[in-house]
PDB file of C-alpha atoms in Angstrom:
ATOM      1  CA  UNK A  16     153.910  80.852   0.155  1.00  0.00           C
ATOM      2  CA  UNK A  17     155.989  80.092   2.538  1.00  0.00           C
ATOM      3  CA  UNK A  18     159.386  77.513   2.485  1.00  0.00           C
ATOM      4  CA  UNK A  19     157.462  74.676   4.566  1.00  0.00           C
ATOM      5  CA  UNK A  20     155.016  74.161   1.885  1.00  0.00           C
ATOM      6  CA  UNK A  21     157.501  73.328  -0.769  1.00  0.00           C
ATOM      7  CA  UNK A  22     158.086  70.335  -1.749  1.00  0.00           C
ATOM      8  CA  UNK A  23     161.360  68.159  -0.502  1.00  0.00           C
ATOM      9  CA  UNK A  24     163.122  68.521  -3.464  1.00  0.00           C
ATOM     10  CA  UNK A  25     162.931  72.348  -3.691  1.00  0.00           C
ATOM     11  CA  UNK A  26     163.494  72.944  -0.272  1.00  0.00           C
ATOM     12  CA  UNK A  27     166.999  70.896  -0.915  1.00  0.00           C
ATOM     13  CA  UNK A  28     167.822  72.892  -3.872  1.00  0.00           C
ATOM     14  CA  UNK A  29     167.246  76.384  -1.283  1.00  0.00           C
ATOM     15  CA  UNK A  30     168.812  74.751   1.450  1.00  0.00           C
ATOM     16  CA  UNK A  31     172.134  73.858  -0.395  1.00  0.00           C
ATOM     17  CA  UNK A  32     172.040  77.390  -2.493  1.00  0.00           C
ATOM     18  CA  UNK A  33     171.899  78.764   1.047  1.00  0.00           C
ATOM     19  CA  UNK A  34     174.394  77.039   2.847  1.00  0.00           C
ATOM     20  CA  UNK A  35     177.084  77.315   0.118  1.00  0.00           C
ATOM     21  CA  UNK A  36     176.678  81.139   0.297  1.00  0.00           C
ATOM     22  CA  UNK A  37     176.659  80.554   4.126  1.00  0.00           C
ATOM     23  CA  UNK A  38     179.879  79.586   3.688  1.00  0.00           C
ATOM     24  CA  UNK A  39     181.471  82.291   2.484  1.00  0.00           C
ATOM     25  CA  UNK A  40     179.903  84.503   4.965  1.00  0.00           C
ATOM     26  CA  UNK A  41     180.623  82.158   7.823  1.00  0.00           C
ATOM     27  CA  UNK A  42     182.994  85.389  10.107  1.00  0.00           C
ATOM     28  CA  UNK A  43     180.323  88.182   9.891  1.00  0.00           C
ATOM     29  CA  UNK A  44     177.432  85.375  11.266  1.00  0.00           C
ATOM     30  CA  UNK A  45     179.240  83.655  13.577  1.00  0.00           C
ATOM     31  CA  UNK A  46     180.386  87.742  15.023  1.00  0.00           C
ATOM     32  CA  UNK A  47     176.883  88.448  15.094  1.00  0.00           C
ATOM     33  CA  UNK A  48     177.749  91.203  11.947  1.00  0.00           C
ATOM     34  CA  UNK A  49     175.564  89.896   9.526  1.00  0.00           C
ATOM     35  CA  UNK A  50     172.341  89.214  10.398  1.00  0.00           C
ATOM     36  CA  UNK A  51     169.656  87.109   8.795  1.00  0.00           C
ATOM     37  CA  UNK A  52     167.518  89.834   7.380  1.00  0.00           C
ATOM     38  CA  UNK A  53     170.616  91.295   5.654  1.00  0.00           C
ATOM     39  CA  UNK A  54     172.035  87.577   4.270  1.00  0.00           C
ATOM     40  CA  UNK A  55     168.532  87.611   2.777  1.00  0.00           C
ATOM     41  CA  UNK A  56     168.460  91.041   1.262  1.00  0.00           C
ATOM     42  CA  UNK A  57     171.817  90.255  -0.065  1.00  0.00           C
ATOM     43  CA  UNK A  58     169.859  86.553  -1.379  1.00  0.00           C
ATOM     44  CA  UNK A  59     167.250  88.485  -2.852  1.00  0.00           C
ATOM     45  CA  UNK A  60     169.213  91.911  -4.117  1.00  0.00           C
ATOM     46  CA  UNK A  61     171.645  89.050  -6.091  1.00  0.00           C
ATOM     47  CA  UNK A  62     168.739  86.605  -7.233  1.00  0.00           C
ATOM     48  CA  UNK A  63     170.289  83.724  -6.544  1.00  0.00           C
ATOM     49  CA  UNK A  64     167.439  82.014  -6.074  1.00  0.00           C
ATOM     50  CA  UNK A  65     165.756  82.577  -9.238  1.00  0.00           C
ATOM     51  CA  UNK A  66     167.480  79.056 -10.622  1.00  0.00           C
ATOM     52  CA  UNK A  67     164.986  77.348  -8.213  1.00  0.00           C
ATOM     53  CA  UNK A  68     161.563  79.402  -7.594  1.00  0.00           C
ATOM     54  CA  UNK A  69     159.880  81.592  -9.796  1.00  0.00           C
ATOM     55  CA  UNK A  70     160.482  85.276  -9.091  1.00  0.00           C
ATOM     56  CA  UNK A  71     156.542  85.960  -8.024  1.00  0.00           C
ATOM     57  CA  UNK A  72     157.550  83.685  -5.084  1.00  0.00           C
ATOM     58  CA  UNK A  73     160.218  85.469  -4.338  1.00  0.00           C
ATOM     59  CA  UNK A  74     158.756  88.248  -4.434  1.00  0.00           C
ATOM     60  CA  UNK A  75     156.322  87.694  -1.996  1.00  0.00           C
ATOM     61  CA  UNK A  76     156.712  89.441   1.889  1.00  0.00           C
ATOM     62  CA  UNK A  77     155.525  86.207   3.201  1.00  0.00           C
ATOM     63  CA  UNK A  78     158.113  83.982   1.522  1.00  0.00           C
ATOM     64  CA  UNK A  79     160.977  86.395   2.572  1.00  0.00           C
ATOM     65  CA  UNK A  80     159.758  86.318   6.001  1.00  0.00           C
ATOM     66  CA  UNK A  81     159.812  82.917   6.164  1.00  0.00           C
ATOM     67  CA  UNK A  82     163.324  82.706   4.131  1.00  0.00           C
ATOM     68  CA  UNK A  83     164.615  84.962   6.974  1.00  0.00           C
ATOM     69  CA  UNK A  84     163.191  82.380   9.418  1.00  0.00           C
ATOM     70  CA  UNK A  85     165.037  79.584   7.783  1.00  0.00           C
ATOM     71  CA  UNK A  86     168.306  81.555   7.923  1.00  0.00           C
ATOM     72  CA  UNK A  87     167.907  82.236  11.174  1.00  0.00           C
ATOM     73  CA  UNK A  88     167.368  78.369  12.345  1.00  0.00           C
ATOM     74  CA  UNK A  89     170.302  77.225   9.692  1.00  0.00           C
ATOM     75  CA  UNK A  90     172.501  79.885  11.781  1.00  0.00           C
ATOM     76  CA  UNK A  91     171.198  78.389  14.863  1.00  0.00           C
ATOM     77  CA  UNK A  92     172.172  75.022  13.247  1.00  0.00           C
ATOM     78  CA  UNK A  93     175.620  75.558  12.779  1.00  0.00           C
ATOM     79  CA  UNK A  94     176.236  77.196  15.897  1.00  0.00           C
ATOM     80  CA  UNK A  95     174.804  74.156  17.696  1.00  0.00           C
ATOM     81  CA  UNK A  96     176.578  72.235  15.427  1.00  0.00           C
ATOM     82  CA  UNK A  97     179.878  73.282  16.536  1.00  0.00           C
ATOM     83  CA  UNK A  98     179.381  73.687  19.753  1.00  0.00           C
ATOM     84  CA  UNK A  99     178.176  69.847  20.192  1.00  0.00           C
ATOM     85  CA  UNK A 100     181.335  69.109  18.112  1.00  0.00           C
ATOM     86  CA  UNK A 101     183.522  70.844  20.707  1.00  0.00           C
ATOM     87  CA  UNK A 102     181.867  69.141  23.392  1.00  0.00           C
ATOM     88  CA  UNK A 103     182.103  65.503  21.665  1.00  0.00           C
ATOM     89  CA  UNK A 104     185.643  65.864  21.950  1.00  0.00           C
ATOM     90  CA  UNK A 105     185.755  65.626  25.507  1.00  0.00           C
ATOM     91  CA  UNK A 106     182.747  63.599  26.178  1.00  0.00           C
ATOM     92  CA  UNK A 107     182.356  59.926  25.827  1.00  0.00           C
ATOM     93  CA  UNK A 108     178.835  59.424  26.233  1.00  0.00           C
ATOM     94  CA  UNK A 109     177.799  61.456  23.405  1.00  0.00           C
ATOM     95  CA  UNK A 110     179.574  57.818  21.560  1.00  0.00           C
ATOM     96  CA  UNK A 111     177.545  55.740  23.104  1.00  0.00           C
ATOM     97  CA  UNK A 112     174.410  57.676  22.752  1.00  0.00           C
ATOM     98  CA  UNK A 113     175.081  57.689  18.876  1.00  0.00           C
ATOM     99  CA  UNK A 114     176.362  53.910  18.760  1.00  0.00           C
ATOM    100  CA  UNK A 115     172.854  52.887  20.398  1.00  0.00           C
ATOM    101  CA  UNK A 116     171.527  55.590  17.014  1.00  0.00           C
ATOM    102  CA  UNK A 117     172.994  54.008  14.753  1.00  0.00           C
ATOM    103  CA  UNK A 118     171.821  50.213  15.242  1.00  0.00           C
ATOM    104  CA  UNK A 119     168.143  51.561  15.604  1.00  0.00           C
ATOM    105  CA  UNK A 120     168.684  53.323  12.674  1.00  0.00           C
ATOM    106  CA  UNK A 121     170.206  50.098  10.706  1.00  0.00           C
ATOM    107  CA  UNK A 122     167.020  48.190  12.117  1.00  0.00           C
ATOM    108  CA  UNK A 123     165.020  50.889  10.471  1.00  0.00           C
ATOM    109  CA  UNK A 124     166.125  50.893   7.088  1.00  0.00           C
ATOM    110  CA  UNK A 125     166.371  46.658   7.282  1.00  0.00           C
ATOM    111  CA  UNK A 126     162.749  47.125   7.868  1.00  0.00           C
ATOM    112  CA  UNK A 127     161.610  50.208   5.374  1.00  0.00           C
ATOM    113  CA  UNK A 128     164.327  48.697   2.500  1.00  0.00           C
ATOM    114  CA  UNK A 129     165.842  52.271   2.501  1.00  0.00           C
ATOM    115  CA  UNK A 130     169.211  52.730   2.500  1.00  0.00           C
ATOM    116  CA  UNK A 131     171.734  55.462   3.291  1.00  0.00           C
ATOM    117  CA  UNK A 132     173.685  57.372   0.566  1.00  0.00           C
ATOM    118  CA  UNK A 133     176.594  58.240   3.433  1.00  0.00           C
ATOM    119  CA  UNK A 134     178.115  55.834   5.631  1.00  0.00           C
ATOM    120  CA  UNK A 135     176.778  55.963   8.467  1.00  0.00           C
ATOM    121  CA  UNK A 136     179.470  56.813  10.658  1.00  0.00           C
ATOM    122  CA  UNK A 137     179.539  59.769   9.406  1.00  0.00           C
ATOM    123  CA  UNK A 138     176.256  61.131  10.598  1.00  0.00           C
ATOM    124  CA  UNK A 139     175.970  62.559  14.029  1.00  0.00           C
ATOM    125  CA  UNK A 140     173.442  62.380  16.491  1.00  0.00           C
ATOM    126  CA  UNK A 141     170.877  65.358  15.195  1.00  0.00           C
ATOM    127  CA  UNK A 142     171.376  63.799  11.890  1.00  0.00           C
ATOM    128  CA  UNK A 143     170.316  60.250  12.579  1.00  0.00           C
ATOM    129  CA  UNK A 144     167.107  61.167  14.659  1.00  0.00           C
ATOM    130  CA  UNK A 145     166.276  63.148  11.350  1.00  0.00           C
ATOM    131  CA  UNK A 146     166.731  60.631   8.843  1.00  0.00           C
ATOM    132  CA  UNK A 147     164.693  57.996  11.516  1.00  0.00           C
ATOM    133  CA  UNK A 148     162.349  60.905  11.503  1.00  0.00           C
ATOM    134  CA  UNK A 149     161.842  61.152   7.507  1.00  0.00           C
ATOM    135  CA  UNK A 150     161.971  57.733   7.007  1.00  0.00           C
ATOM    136  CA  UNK A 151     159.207  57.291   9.516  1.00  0.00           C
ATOM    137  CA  UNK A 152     156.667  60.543   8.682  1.00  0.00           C
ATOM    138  CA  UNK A 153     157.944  61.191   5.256  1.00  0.00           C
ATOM    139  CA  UNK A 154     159.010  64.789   6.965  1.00  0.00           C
ATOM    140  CA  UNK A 155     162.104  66.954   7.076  1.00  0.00           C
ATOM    141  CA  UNK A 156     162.032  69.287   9.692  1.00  0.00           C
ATOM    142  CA  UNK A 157     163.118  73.161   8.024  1.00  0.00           C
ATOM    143  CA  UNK A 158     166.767  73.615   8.195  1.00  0.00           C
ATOM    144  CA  UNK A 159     167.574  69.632   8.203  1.00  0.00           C
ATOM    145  CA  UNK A 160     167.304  69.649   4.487  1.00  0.00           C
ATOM    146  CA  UNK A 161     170.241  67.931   3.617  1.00  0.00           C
ATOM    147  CA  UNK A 162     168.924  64.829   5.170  1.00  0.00           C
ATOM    148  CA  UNK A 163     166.659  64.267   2.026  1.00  0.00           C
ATOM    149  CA  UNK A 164     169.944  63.498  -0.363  1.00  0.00           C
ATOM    150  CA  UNK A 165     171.024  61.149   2.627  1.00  0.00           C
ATOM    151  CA  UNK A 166     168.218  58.635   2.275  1.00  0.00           C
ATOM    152  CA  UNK A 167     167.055  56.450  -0.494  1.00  0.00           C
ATOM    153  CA  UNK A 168     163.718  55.292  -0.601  1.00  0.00           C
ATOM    154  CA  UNK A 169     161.979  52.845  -2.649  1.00  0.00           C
ATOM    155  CA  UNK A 170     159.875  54.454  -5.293  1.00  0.00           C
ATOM    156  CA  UNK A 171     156.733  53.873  -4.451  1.00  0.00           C
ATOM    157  CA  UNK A 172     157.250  54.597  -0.712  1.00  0.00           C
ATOM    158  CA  UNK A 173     159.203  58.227  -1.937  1.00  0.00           C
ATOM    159  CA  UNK A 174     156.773  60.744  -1.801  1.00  0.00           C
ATOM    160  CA  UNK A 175     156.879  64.798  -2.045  1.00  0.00           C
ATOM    161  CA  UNK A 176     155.507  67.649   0.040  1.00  0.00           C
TER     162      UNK A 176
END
């Protein structure tokens, strides 16, 4: 099994298990020291993910590959994620762009009767075309997880994958 064929809520629970322990281990990633594969021996090695998948899916070479794959692209995140902060700093238009967001996205949930669970100043950019995205397809691309706890939907339009 692999971490795409979870369902929303489970892929949550793994994404915020694995960002808090990203955390602590921001230095050695952003260095280039710690590498996915060993962040997810480490994962595995502690079980810290028994609280949220049963250890014959853990145990499985294609979930761990595909674990390692998620790293990876929630490394890439944050990288990308500070790097467009650094540039936002000095560049106006970025505003704009996400002013221009942030009313489609208000027409979007006026129209879907979802609403936010953050103020929407708050979100940037990447975060807003997600949220229009999930709102829209019912999908969460990997590695955008946290975007599920950001949107209410009515319950009979909420659904699970």
């Amino acid at each position: 099994m692999q971490i795409e064929e979870l369902d929303l809520n489970t892929r949550n629970q793994i994404y915020n298990t694995t960002k808090r322990v990203i955390r602590k281990y921001q230095k050695g990633i952003s260095s280039g020291k710690l590498t996915a594969e060993k962040f997810a021996d480490n994962i595995f090695a502690n079980k810290i993910l028994l609280d949220i998948l049963d250890e014959s899916i853990i145990n499985q070479a294609e979930f761990q590959n595909s674990y390692i794959n998620y790293i990876n692209s929630l490394m890439q995140n944050q990288n990308e994620n500070f790097k467009n902060y650094m540039e936002s700093k000095y560049n106006k238009n970025t505003i704009k762009s996400t002013v221009s967001l942030q009313i489609l996205l208000k027409n979007i949930l006026k129209n879907s009767d979802c609403s936010l669970n953050i103020p929407i100043q708050y979100l940037n950019k990447k975060d807003i075309e997600a949220i229009i995205k999930y709102i829209q397809t019912d999908q969460i691309d990997i590695g955008n997880e946290k975007i599920y706890k950001y949107v209410n939907k009515p319950v009979n339009q909420s659904k699970t994958h």
